[in-house]
Amino acid sequence: MKRGILALVIIQTIYSQSKTSPADFWKEYSTEEKIAFINGAYGAISKLKSHHKSEVRKQYVHNDNWIEPYYIKRFYNIADEYIAKDVGYNIKIVSLHIDAFYSNSDNTKIPIMQALRIVSLMQDGESEKANLRLLRAQQKYKN
């Protein structure tokens, strides 16, 4: 029994998957795959926001006194931070900026969606907010 458990532990350590950093994961993608990833993220965020708005509208359509609460507006503002508006349909620019983002060794552990948020904020000219998010992410995901 002990030998079986020992053998299982040894096999597990030999064949266990190595954890790749978000930067390594991103660098393994081709340019087309990166663009597809960003496009999918933009689509998912837009669909989530649109669906949420329609559900809120359905729920409160008959209440004339209802005013949209702050937390819903805040949710929409956070969702908008992930989408770079000034880039337009040229998502390749965002992809190249994420490549540059991950070229800094301090950013290798920052998840891709956080990187997308920071890059999108920079693209939209909100550098102060982007720098604050970047510093927080670097502290949270120290190497």
Coordinates of N, CA and C in Angstrom, one line a residue:
M1 N 0.8 -1.2 0.0 CA 0.0 0.0 0.0 C 0.9 1.3 0.0
K2 N 1.9 1.3 0.9 CA 2.8 2.4 1.0 C 3.5 2.6 -0.3
R3 N 4.0 1.5 -1.0 CA 4.7 1.5 -2.2 C 3.8 2.1 -3.3
G4 N 2.5 1.7 -3.3 CA 1.6 2.2 -4.3 C 1.4 3.7 -4.2
I5 N 1.2 4.2 -3.0 CA 1.1 5.6 -2.8 C 2.3 6.4 -3.2
L6 N 3.5 5.8 -2.8 CA 4.8 6.4 -3.2 C 4.9 6.5 -4.7
A7 N 4.6 5.4 -5.3 CA 4.7 5.4 -6.8 C 3.7 6.4 -7.4
L8 N 2.5 6.5 -6.9 CA 1.5 7.5 -7.4 C 2.1 8.9 -7.2
V9 N 2.7 9.2 -6.1 CA 3.2 10.5 -5.8 C 4.3 10.8 -6.8
I10 N 5.2 9.8 -7.0 CA 6.3 10.0 -8.0 C 5.8 10.3 -9.4
I11 N 4.9 9.5 -9.8 CA 4.3 9.6 -11.1 C 3.6 11.0 -11.3
Q12 N 2.9 11.4 -10.2 CA 2.2 12.7 -10.3 C 3.2 13.8 -10.4
T13 N 4.3 13.8 -9.7 CA 5.3 14.8 -9.8 C 6.0 14.8 -11.1
I14 N 6.2 13.7 -11.7 CA 6.9 13.6 -13.0 C 6.0 14.1 -14.1
Y15 N 4.8 13.7 -14.1 CA 3.9 14.1 -15.2 C 2.9 15.3 -14.9
S16 N 3.1 15.9 -13.8 CA 2.3 17.1 -13.5 C 2.6 18.2 -14.5
Q17 N 1.5 18.9 -14.8 CA 1.7 20.1 -15.7 C 2.4 21.2 -15.1
S18 N 3.3 21.8 -15.8 CA 4.0 23.0 -15.3 C 3.0 24.2 -15.5
K19 N 3.0 25.0 -14.5 CA 2.2 26.2 -14.6 C 2.9 27.2 -15.4
T20 N 2.2 27.6 -16.5 CA 2.7 28.7 -17.3 C 2.2 30.0 -16.9
S21 N 3.0 31.0 -17.0 CA 2.5 32.4 -16.7 C 1.6 32.9 -17.8
P22 N 0.8 33.9 -17.4 CA -0.1 34.5 -18.4 C 0.7 35.0 -19.6
A23 N 1.9 35.6 -19.3 CA 2.8 36.1 -20.4 C 3.2 35.0 -21.4
D24 N 3.6 33.8 -20.8 CA 4.0 32.7 -21.7 C 2.8 32.2 -22.5
F25 N 1.7 32.1 -21.8 CA 0.5 31.7 -22.5 C 0.2 32.7 -23.7
W26 N 0.3 34.0 -23.5 CA 0.0 35.0 -24.5 C 1.0 34.9 -25.6
K27 N 2.3 34.7 -25.3 CA 3.3 34.7 -26.3 C 3.2 33.4 -27.2
E28 N 2.6 32.4 -26.7 CA 2.4 31.2 -27.5 C 1.4 31.3 -28.6
Y29 N 0.5 32.3 -28.5 CA -0.5 32.5 -29.5 C 0.1 33.2 -30.7
S30 N -0.5 33.0 -31.9 CA -0.1 33.7 -33.1 C -0.9 35.0 -33.1
T31 N -0.6 35.9 -34.0 CA -1.2 37.2 -34.0 C -2.7 37.1 -34.3
E32 N -3.1 36.2 -35.2 CA -4.5 35.9 -35.5 C -5.2 35.4 -34.2
E33 N -4.6 34.5 -33.5 CA -5.2 34.0 -32.3 C -5.4 35.0 -31.2
K34 N -4.4 35.9 -31.1 CA -4.5 37.0 -30.1 C -5.6 37.9 -30.5
I35 N -5.8 38.3 -31.8 CA -6.9 39.1 -32.2 C -8.2 38.5 -31.9
A36 N -8.3 37.2 -32.2 CA -9.5 36.4 -31.9 C -9.8 36.4 -30.4
F37 N -8.8 36.3 -29.6 CA -9.0 36.3 -28.2 C -9.6 37.6 -27.7
I38 N -9.0 38.7 -28.2 CA -9.4 40.0 -27.8 C -10.8 40.3 -28.3
N39 N -11.1 39.9 -29.5 CA -12.4 40.1 -30.1 C -13.4 39.3 -29.3
G40 N -13.1 38.1 -28.9 CA -14.0 37.3 -28.1 C -14.2 37.9 -26.7
A41 N -13.2 38.5 -26.1 CA -13.3 39.1 -24.8 C -14.2 40.4 -25.0
Y42 N -14.0 41.2 -26.0 CA -14.8 42.3 -26.2 C -16.3 41.9 -26.5
G43 N -16.5 40.9 -27.2 CA -17.9 40.4 -27.5 C -18.6 39.9 -26.3
A44 N -17.8 39.2 -25.4 CA -18.4 38.7 -24.2 C -18.8 39.8 -23.2
I45 N -17.9 40.8 -23.1 CA -18.2 41.9 -22.2 C -19.4 42.7 -22.7
S46 N -19.4 42.9 -24.0 CA -20.5 43.7 -24.6 C -21.8 43.0 -24.4
K47 N -21.8 41.7 -24.7 CA -23.0 40.9 -24.5 C -23.5 40.8 -23.1
L48 N -22.6 40.7 -22.1 CA -22.9 40.7 -20.7 C -23.6 42.0 -20.3
K49 N -23.0 43.1 -20.7 CA -23.5 44.4 -20.4 C -24.9 44.6 -21.0
S50 N -25.1 44.2 -22.3 CA -26.3 44.3 -23.0 C -27.4 43.5 -22.3
H51 N -27.1 42.2 -22.0 CA -28.0 41.3 -21.4 C -28.5 41.9 -20.0
H52 N -27.5 42.4 -19.3 CA -27.8 42.9 -17.9 C -28.7 44.1 -18.0
K53 N -28.5 45.0 -19.0 CA -29.3 46.2 -19.2 C -30.8 45.7 -19.5
S54 N -30.9 44.7 -20.4 CA -32.3 44.3 -20.8 C -33.0 43.6 -19.6
E55 N -32.3 42.9 -18.8 CA -32.9 42.3 -17.6 C -33.3 43.3 -16.6
V56 N -32.5 44.3 -16.4 CA -32.9 45.4 -15.5 C -34.1 46.2 -16.0
R57 N -34.1 46.4 -17.3 CA -35.2 47.1 -17.9 C -36.5 46.3 -17.7
K58 N -36.4 45.0 -17.9 CA -37.6 44.1 -17.8 C -38.1 44.1 -16.3
Q59 N -37.2 44.1 -15.4 CA -37.6 44.0 -14.0 C -38.3 45.3 -13.5
Y60 N -37.8 46.5 -14.0 CA -38.3 47.7 -13.5 C -39.1 48.6 -14.5
V61 N -39.6 47.9 -15.6 CA -40.3 48.7 -16.7 C -41.6 49.3 -16.1
H62 N -42.2 48.7 -15.2 CA -43.5 49.2 -14.7 C -43.4 50.2 -13.5
N63 N -42.2 50.4 -13.0 CA -42.0 51.3 -11.9 C -41.5 52.6 -12.4
D64 N -42.4 53.6 -12.3 CA -42.0 55.0 -12.8 C -41.1 55.7 -11.9
N65 N -41.0 55.3 -10.7 CA -40.1 56.0 -9.7 C -38.7 55.4 -9.6
W66 N -38.5 54.4 -10.4 CA -37.2 53.7 -10.3 C -36.1 54.5 -10.9
I67 N -35.0 54.6 -10.2 CA -33.8 55.3 -10.7 C -32.7 54.3 -10.6
E68 N -31.9 54.2 -11.7 CA -30.8 53.2 -11.7 C -29.8 53.5 -10.6
P69 N -29.5 52.5 -9.7 CA -28.6 52.7 -8.6 C -27.2 52.9 -9.1
Y70 N -26.4 53.4 -8.2 CA -25.0 53.7 -8.4 C -24.2 52.4 -8.8
Y71 N -24.5 51.3 -8.1 CA -23.7 50.1 -8.3 C -23.9 49.5 -9.7
I72 N -25.0 49.7 -10.3 CA -25.3 49.3 -11.7 C -24.4 50.2 -12.7
K73 N -24.4 51.5 -12.4 CA -23.6 52.4 -13.2 C -22.1 52.0 -13.1
R74 N -21.7 51.7 -11.9 CA -20.3 51.4 -11.6 C -20.0 50.1 -12.4
F75 N -20.9 49.1 -12.4 CA -20.7 47.8 -13.1 C -20.5 48.1 -14.6
Y76 N -21.3 49.0 -15.1 CA -21.1 49.3 -16.6 C -19.8 50.1 -16.8
N77 N -19.4 50.9 -15.9 CA -18.2 51.7 -16.1 C -17.0 50.7 -16.0
I78 N -17.0 49.7 -15.1 CA -16.0 48.7 -15.0 C -15.9 47.9 -16.3
A79 N -17.1 47.5 -16.8 CA -17.1 46.7 -18.0 C -16.5 47.5 -19.2
D80 N -16.8 48.8 -19.2 CA -16.3 49.6 -20.3 C -14.8 49.8 -20.3
E81 N -14.2 49.6 -19.1 CA -12.8 49.8 -19.0 C -12.0 48.7 -19.7
Y82 N -12.7 47.6 -20.0 CA -12.0 46.5 -20.7 C -12.0 46.6 -22.2
I83 N -12.8 47.6 -22.7 CA -12.9 47.8 -24.1 C -12.3 49.1 -24.5
A84 N -11.3 49.0 -25.4 CA -10.7 50.3 -25.9 C -11.5 50.9 -27.0
K85 N -12.1 52.0 -26.7 CA -13.0 52.7 -27.7 C -12.2 53.4 -28.8
D86 N -11.1 54.1 -28.4 CA -10.4 54.9 -29.4 C -9.7 54.1 -30.5
V87 N -9.5 52.8 -30.3 CA -8.8 52.0 -31.3 C -9.8 51.7 -32.5
G88 N -11.1 51.7 -32.2 CA -12.0 51.3 -33.2 C -12.0 49.8 -33.5
Y89 N -11.9 49.5 -34.8 CA -11.9 48.1 -35.2 C -10.6 47.5 -35.4
N90 N -9.5 48.3 -35.2 CA -8.2 47.8 -35.3 C -7.7 47.2 -34.0
I91 N -8.1 45.9 -33.8 CA -7.8 45.2 -32.6 C -6.3 44.8 -32.5
K92 N -5.6 44.8 -33.7 CA -4.2 44.4 -33.7 C -3.4 45.4 -32.9
I93 N -3.8 46.6 -32.8 CA -3.1 47.6 -32.0 C -3.1 47.2 -30.5
V94 N -4.3 46.7 -30.1 CA -4.4 46.3 -28.7 C -3.5 45.0 -28.5
S95 N -3.5 44.1 -29.4 CA -2.7 42.9 -29.3 C -1.2 43.3 -29.2
L96 N -0.8 44.2 -30.0 CA 0.6 44.6 -30.0 C 1.0 45.3 -28.7
H97 N 0.1 46.1 -28.1 CA 0.3 46.7 -26.8 C 0.3 45.7 -25.7
I98 N -0.5 44.6 -25.8 CA -0.4 43.6 -24.8 C 1.0 42.9 -24.9
D99 N 1.4 42.7 -26.1 CA 2.8 42.1 -26.3 C 3.8 42.9 -25.6
A100 N 3.7 44.2 -25.8 CA 4.7 45.2 -25.2 C 4.5 45.1 -23.7
F101 N 3.3 45.0 -23.2 CA 3.0 45.0 -21.8 C 3.7 43.8 -21.1
Y102 N 3.6 42.6 -21.8 CA 4.2 41.4 -21.2 C 5.7 41.3 -21.5
S103 N 6.3 42.2 -22.2 CA 7.7 42.3 -22.4 C 8.4 42.8 -21.1
N104 N 7.7 43.4 -20.3 CA 8.2 43.9 -19.0 C 8.1 42.7 -18.0
S105 N 9.2 42.4 -17.4 CA 9.3 41.2 -16.5 C 8.4 41.4 -15.2
D106 N 8.1 42.6 -14.9 CA 7.2 42.9 -13.7 C 5.7 42.5 -14.0
N107 N 5.4 42.3 -15.3 CA 4.0 42.1 -15.7 C 3.7 40.6 -16.1
T108 N 4.7 39.8 -16.0 CA 4.5 38.4 -16.5 C 3.4 37.6 -15.8
K109 N 3.2 37.9 -14.5 CA 2.2 37.1 -13.8 C 0.8 37.7 -13.8
I110 N 0.6 38.9 -14.4 CA -0.7 39.6 -14.4 C -1.6 38.9 -15.4
P111 N -2.8 38.5 -15.0 CA -3.7 37.8 -15.9 C -4.0 38.6 -17.2
I112 N -4.3 37.9 -18.2 CA -4.6 38.5 -19.5 C -5.7 39.5 -19.5
M113 N -6.8 39.2 -18.8 CA -7.9 40.1 -18.7 C -7.5 41.4 -18.0
Q114 N -6.7 41.3 -17.0 CA -6.2 42.5 -16.3 C -5.3 43.3 -17.3
A115 N -4.5 42.6 -18.0 CA -3.6 43.3 -19.0 C -4.5 44.0 -20.0
L116 N -5.5 43.3 -20.5 CA -6.4 43.9 -21.5 C -7.1 45.2 -20.9
R117 N -7.4 45.2 -19.6 CA -8.1 46.3 -19.0 C -7.1 47.5 -18.9
I118 N -5.9 47.2 -18.5 CA -4.8 48.3 -18.4 C -4.5 48.8 -19.8
V119 N -4.3 48.0 -20.7 CA -4.0 48.5 -22.1 C -5.1 49.3 -22.7
S120 N -6.4 48.8 -22.5 CA -7.5 49.5 -23.0 C -7.6 50.9 -22.4
L121 N -7.4 51.0 -21.1 CA -7.4 52.3 -20.4 C -6.4 53.2 -21.0
M122 N -5.2 52.7 -21.2 CA -4.1 53.5 -21.8 C -4.5 54.0 -23.2
Q123 N -5.1 53.1 -24.0 CA -5.5 53.4 -25.3 C -6.5 54.5 -25.4
D124 N -7.4 54.5 -24.4 CA -8.4 55.6 -24.3 C -8.0 56.9 -23.6
G125 N -6.7 56.9 -23.3 CA -6.1 58.2 -22.8 C -6.3 58.3 -21.3
E126 N -6.7 57.3 -20.6 CA -6.9 57.3 -19.1 C -5.6 56.8 -18.5
S127 N -4.5 57.4 -18.7 CA -3.2 56.9 -18.2 C -3.1 56.9 -16.7
E128 N -3.7 57.8 -16.0 CA -3.6 57.9 -14.6 C -4.3 56.6 -14.0
K129 N -5.5 56.4 -14.5 CA -6.3 55.2 -14.0 C -5.5 53.9 -14.4
A130 N -5.0 53.9 -15.6 CA -4.3 52.7 -16.1 C -3.0 52.4 -15.2
N131 N -2.3 53.5 -14.9 CA -1.1 53.3 -14.1 C -1.4 52.8 -12.7
L132 N -2.5 53.3 -12.1 CA -2.9 52.9 -10.8 C -3.3 51.4 -10.9
R133 N -4.0 51.0 -11.9 CA -4.4 49.5 -12.0 C -3.1 48.7 -12.2
L134 N -2.2 49.2 -13.0 CA -0.9 48.5 -13.2 C -0.2 48.3 -12.0
L135 N 0.0 49.4 -11.2 CA 0.7 49.2 -9.9 C 0.1 48.3 -8.9
R136 N -1.3 48.3 -8.9 CA -2.0 47.4 -8.0 C -1.8 45.9 -8.5
A137 N -1.9 45.7 -9.8 CA -1.7 44.4 -10.3 C -0.3 43.9 -10.1
Q138 N 0.7 44.7 -10.3 CA 2.1 44.3 -10.1 C 2.3 43.9 -8.6
Q139 N 1.7 44.7 -7.7 CA 1.8 44.3 -6.3 C 1.1 43.0 -6.0
K140 N -0.1 42.8 -6.5 CA -0.8 41.6 -6.3 C -0.2 40.4 -6.9
Y141 N 0.4 40.5 -8.0 CA 0.9 39.3 -8.7 C 2.5 39.4 -8.8
K142 N 3.1 39.7 -7.7 CA 4.6 39.8 -7.7 C 5.2 38.5 -8.2
N143 N 6.3 38.6 -8.9 CA 7.0 37.4 -9.4 C 7.7 36.6 -8.3

